[in-house]
């Protein structure tokens, strides 16, 4: 069974120590057949995706941008998760912590509401949201177990209450989907 490659793409920041910690945390909790790599460069989020009145990024446009950016650069079974320094929204929602677009194998996570003075805490929140969006890209829906990263979070407190990784049920679903892919 081939490993699934996930590229984590920093957007708008170059904080190596934060990304390093995020990567360690996310890799520890990912299924063994998932390989998470961080791109060593930062990509600027496209200015067209910024809503000046709301001072937020349109998450669907950022996902499309990343899809265009990577489609000629990487084989088609690679998943891309952008980590955007800023706030995101889509449609009627005031904000999103992240958005997955499984049809184009791209997701993004927005750090504005996840950042605190503590690097470890910030990294742990970002890692949980990366795993959550990656789970959607791999075919998972939301999970009713509040300690699973696939549970839906409305607030940063709910992000903090989640455990660091997938519950056993979600891990089983992931491995089933991987074997039948
Ligand atoms: Zn979700
Ligand atoms: Zn779960």
mmCIF file of C-alpha atoms and ligand atoms in Angstrom:
data_model
loop_
_atom_site.group_PDB
_atom_site.id
_atom_site.type_symbol
_atom_site.label_atom_id
_atom_site.label_comp_id
_atom_site.label_asym_id
_atom_site.label_seq_id
_atom_site.Cartn_x
_atom_site.Cartn_y
_atom_site.Cartn_z
ATOM 1 C CA UNK A 1 0.000 0.000 0.000
ATOM 2 C CA UNK A 2 1.506 3.305 -1.096
ATOM 3 C CA UNK A 3 2.061 6.041 1.448
ATOM 4 C CA UNK A 4 -0.132 9.105 1.128
ATOM 5 C CA UNK A 5 1.902 12.307 0.914
ATOM 6 C CA UNK A 6 0.551 15.425 2.620
ATOM 7 C CA UNK A 7 2.310 18.725 1.947
ATOM 8 C CA UNK A 8 1.857 21.364 4.622
ATOM 9 C CA UNK A 9 2.322 24.750 2.961
ATOM 10 C CA UNK A 10 2.946 27.814 5.177
ATOM 11 C CA UNK A 11 1.209 30.887 3.717
ATOM 12 C CA UNK A 12 2.307 34.332 4.797
ATOM 13 C CA UNK A 13 4.806 33.367 7.477
ATOM 14 C CA UNK A 14 8.236 31.860 7.873
ATOM 15 C CA UNK A 15 8.256 30.794 11.515
ATOM 16 C CA UNK A 16 10.420 27.667 11.230
ATOM 17 C CA UNK A 17 10.264 26.694 14.914
ATOM 18 C CA UNK A 18 6.458 26.880 14.936
ATOM 19 C CA UNK A 19 6.149 24.801 11.740
ATOM 20 C CA UNK A 20 8.695 22.286 13.069
ATOM 21 C CA UNK A 21 6.637 21.749 16.224
ATOM 22 C CA UNK A 22 3.354 21.581 14.257
ATOM 23 C CA UNK A 23 4.840 18.937 12.000
ATOM 24 C CA UNK A 24 6.086 16.802 14.892
ATOM 25 C CA UNK A 25 2.684 16.890 16.583
ATOM 26 C CA UNK A 26 0.688 16.183 13.413
ATOM 27 C CA UNK A 27 3.029 13.378 12.302
ATOM 28 C CA UNK A 28 2.778 11.629 15.686
ATOM 29 C CA UNK A 29 -1.004 11.361 15.302
ATOM 30 C CA UNK A 30 -1.284 10.645 11.576
ATOM 31 C CA UNK A 31 -1.864 7.041 10.399
ATOM 32 C CA UNK A 32 1.454 5.273 9.650
ATOM 33 C CA UNK A 33 0.791 5.306 5.882
ATOM 34 C CA UNK A 34 0.546 9.132 5.830
ATOM 35 C CA UNK A 35 3.767 11.110 5.306
ATOM 36 C CA UNK A 36 3.521 14.772 6.245
ATOM 37 C CA UNK A 37 6.093 17.140 4.732
ATOM 38 C CA UNK A 38 6.330 20.869 5.320
ATOM 39 C CA UNK A 39 7.263 22.981 2.323
ATOM 40 C CA UNK A 40 10.480 24.842 3.291
ATOM 41 C CA UNK A 41 9.233 28.062 1.692
ATOM 42 C CA UNK A 42 6.279 30.318 2.412
ATOM 43 C CA UNK A 43 3.748 31.236 -0.276
ATOM 44 C CA UNK A 44 1.965 34.593 -0.055
ATOM 45 C CA UNK A 45 -1.831 34.245 0.028
ATOM 46 C CA UNK A 46 -3.303 35.812 -3.161
ATOM 47 C CA UNK A 47 -4.471 39.390 -2.685
ATOM 48 C CA UNK A 48 -7.689 38.649 -4.673
ATOM 49 C CA UNK A 49 -8.767 36.307 -1.880
ATOM 50 C CA UNK A 50 -8.594 39.062 0.762
ATOM 51 C CA UNK A 51 -11.851 40.800 1.693
ATOM 52 C CA UNK A 52 -10.808 44.300 2.783
ATOM 53 C CA UNK A 53 -14.064 45.092 4.587
ATOM 54 C CA UNK A 54 -13.953 41.928 6.669
ATOM 55 C CA UNK A 55 -10.149 41.716 6.790
ATOM 56 C CA UNK A 56 -10.457 37.985 6.213
ATOM 57 C CA UNK A 57 -9.507 35.583 3.450
ATOM 58 C CA UNK A 58 -12.111 33.782 1.371
ATOM 59 C CA UNK A 59 -11.167 30.210 2.155
ATOM 60 C CA UNK A 60 -12.619 28.723 -1.051
ATOM 61 C CA UNK A 61 -10.469 31.077 -3.177
ATOM 62 C CA UNK A 62 -7.320 30.281 -1.208
ATOM 63 C CA UNK A 63 -7.971 26.551 -1.752
ATOM 64 C CA UNK A 64 -8.392 27.097 -5.508
ATOM 65 C CA UNK A 65 -5.171 29.125 -5.576
ATOM 66 C CA UNK A 66 -3.237 26.312 -3.846
ATOM 67 C CA UNK A 67 -4.719 23.795 -6.271
ATOM 68 C CA UNK A 68 -3.485 25.866 -9.238
ATOM 69 C CA UNK A 69 -0.117 26.408 -7.540
ATOM 70 C CA UNK A 70 0.517 22.697 -6.986
ATOM 71 C CA UNK A 71 -1.232 20.981 -9.878
ATOM 72 C CA UNK A 72 1.707 21.207 -12.278
ATOM 73 C CA UNK A 73 4.296 20.733 -9.543
ATOM 74 C CA UNK A 74 3.240 17.550 -7.768
ATOM 75 C CA UNK A 75 1.775 14.143 -8.696
ATOM 76 C CA UNK A 76 -2.001 14.101 -8.495
ATOM 77 C CA UNK A 77 -2.413 11.915 -5.405
ATOM 78 C CA UNK A 78 -0.653 14.420 -3.131
ATOM 79 C CA UNK A 79 -2.799 16.261 -0.580
ATOM 80 C CA UNK A 80 -2.008 19.905 0.175
ATOM 81 C CA UNK A 81 -2.886 21.640 3.454
ATOM 82 C CA UNK A 82 -2.117 25.371 3.558
ATOM 83 C CA UNK A 83 -1.529 27.071 6.913
ATOM 84 C CA UNK A 84 -2.537 30.710 6.460
ATOM 85 C CA UNK A 85 -1.459 33.434 8.856
ATOM 86 C CA UNK A 86 -4.712 35.354 9.005
ATOM 87 C CA UNK A 87 -8.432 34.758 9.392
ATOM 88 C CA UNK A 88 -10.665 32.896 6.959
ATOM 89 C CA UNK A 89 -14.368 32.754 6.155
ATOM 90 C CA UNK A 90 -16.721 31.232 3.643
ATOM 91 C CA UNK A 91 -20.280 32.062 2.621
ATOM 92 C CA UNK A 92 -22.529 32.846 5.577
ATOM 93 C CA UNK A 93 -20.028 31.769 8.218
ATOM 94 C CA UNK A 94 -18.379 34.549 10.261
ATOM 95 C CA UNK A 95 -15.131 32.632 10.278
ATOM 96 C CA UNK A 96 -13.657 29.185 9.765
ATOM 97 C CA UNK A 97 -10.703 27.515 11.497
ATOM 98 C CA UNK A 98 -10.201 25.632 8.255
ATOM 99 C CA UNK A 99 -11.808 24.481 5.023
ATOM 100 C CA UNK A 100 -11.330 21.253 3.072
ATOM 101 C CA UNK A 101 -12.050 20.983 -0.672
ATOM 102 C CA UNK A 102 -11.793 17.201 -1.222
ATOM 103 C CA UNK A 103 -12.621 17.428 -4.971
ATOM 104 C CA UNK A 104 -9.309 19.275 -5.508
ATOM 105 C CA UNK A 105 -7.370 17.567 -2.649
ATOM 106 C CA UNK A 106 -6.645 20.902 -0.977
ATOM 107 C CA UNK A 107 -7.462 22.262 2.474
ATOM 108 C CA UNK A 108 -6.432 25.320 4.486
ATOM 109 C CA UNK A 109 -6.161 26.188 8.177
ATOM 110 C CA UNK A 110 -6.315 29.806 9.461
ATOM 111 C CA UNK A 111 -4.125 30.735 12.421
ATOM 112 C CA UNK A 112 -5.577 34.116 13.518
ATOM 113 C CA UNK A 113 -7.872 32.605 16.167
ATOM 114 C CA UNK A 114 -5.466 29.800 17.138
ATOM 115 C CA UNK A 115 -2.423 31.890 18.083
ATOM 116 C CA UNK A 116 -1.430 32.563 21.690
ATOM 117 C CA UNK A 117 1.818 33.654 23.361
ATOM 118 C CA UNK A 118 2.732 29.990 23.923
ATOM 119 C CA UNK A 119 4.389 28.376 20.907
ATOM 120 C CA UNK A 120 3.491 24.897 22.166
ATOM 121 C CA UNK A 121 -0.184 25.721 22.574
ATOM 122 C CA UNK A 122 -0.370 27.475 19.205
ATOM 123 C CA UNK A 123 1.384 24.521 17.552
ATOM 124 C CA UNK A 124 -0.931 22.011 19.204
ATOM 125 C CA UNK A 125 -4.047 23.875 17.977
ATOM 126 C CA UNK A 126 -2.712 24.214 14.427
ATOM 127 C CA UNK A 127 -1.703 20.529 14.368
ATOM 128 C CA UNK A 128 -5.232 19.487 15.452
ATOM 129 C CA UNK A 129 -6.824 21.603 12.730
ATOM 130 C CA UNK A 130 -4.402 20.262 10.092
ATOM 131 C CA UNK A 131 -5.337 16.693 11.089
ATOM 132 C CA UNK A 132 -9.048 17.640 11.029
ATOM 133 C CA UNK A 133 -8.887 19.057 7.482
ATOM 134 C CA UNK A 134 -6.627 16.207 6.340
ATOM 135 C CA UNK A 135 -9.244 13.795 7.712
ATOM 136 C CA UNK A 136 -11.875 15.464 5.498
ATOM 137 C CA UNK A 137 -9.535 15.192 2.475
ATOM 138 C CA UNK A 138 -9.169 11.481 3.226
ATOM 139 C CA UNK A 139 -12.956 11.065 3.313
ATOM 140 C CA UNK A 140 -13.905 11.440 6.989
ATOM 141 C CA UNK A 141 -16.983 13.347 8.177
ATOM 142 C CA UNK A 142 -17.340 15.017 11.571
ATOM 143 C CA UNK A 143 -17.115 12.742 14.615
ATOM 144 C CA UNK A 144 -19.445 12.838 17.629
ATOM 145 C CA UNK A 145 -16.597 12.036 20.042
ATOM 146 C CA UNK A 146 -15.633 15.455 21.525
ATOM 147 C CA UNK A 147 -12.042 14.343 22.177
ATOM 148 C CA UNK A 148 -11.469 13.311 18.541
ATOM 149 C CA UNK A 149 -9.811 15.816 16.156
ATOM 150 C CA UNK A 150 -12.686 15.146 13.729
ATOM 151 C CA UNK A 151 -15.244 16.652 16.123
ATOM 152 C CA UNK A 152 -16.512 20.037 14.939
ATOM 153 C CA UNK A 153 -15.164 23.050 16.859
ATOM 154 C CA UNK A 154 -17.039 26.342 17.049
ATOM 155 C CA UNK A 155 -14.637 27.973 19.493
ATOM 156 C CA UNK A 156 -10.979 27.798 20.359
ATOM 157 C CA UNK A 157 -11.971 26.296 23.750
ATOM 158 C CA UNK A 158 -13.481 23.379 21.865
ATOM 159 C CA UNK A 159 -10.239 23.025 19.905
ATOM 160 C CA UNK A 160 -8.334 22.895 23.206
ATOM 161 C CA UNK A 161 -10.706 20.254 24.625
ATOM 162 C CA UNK A 162 -10.101 17.897 21.715
ATOM 163 C CA UNK A 163 -7.358 15.313 22.098
ATOM 164 C CA UNK A 164 -4.284 15.482 19.863
ATOM 165 C CA UNK A 165 -5.454 12.898 17.326
ATOM 166 C CA UNK A 166 -8.113 10.671 15.757
ATOM 167 C CA UNK A 167 -10.343 8.410 17.875
ATOM 168 C CA UNK A 168 -10.176 4.633 17.242
ATOM 169 C CA UNK A 169 -13.351 4.709 15.130
ATOM 170 C CA UNK A 170 -11.971 7.410 12.827
ATOM 171 C CA UNK A 171 -8.598 5.613 12.602
ATOM 172 C CA UNK A 172 -10.421 2.422 11.573
ATOM 173 C CA UNK A 173 -12.422 4.311 8.936
ATOM 174 C CA UNK A 174 -9.229 5.888 7.599
ATOM 175 C CA UNK A 175 -7.453 2.566 7.297
ATOM 176 C CA UNK A 176 -10.517 0.990 5.636
ATOM 177 C CA UNK A 177 -10.705 3.841 3.104
ATOM 178 C CA UNK A 178 -6.972 3.582 2.458
ATOM 179 C CA UNK A 179 -7.106 -0.178 1.840
ATOM 180 C CA UNK A 180 -10.074 0.111 -0.502
ATOM 181 C CA UNK A 181 -8.685 3.146 -2.390
HETATM 182 ZN ZN1 LIG B 1 -14.722 19.832 9.683
HETATM 183 ZN ZN1 LIG B 2 -13.450 10.305 15.676
#
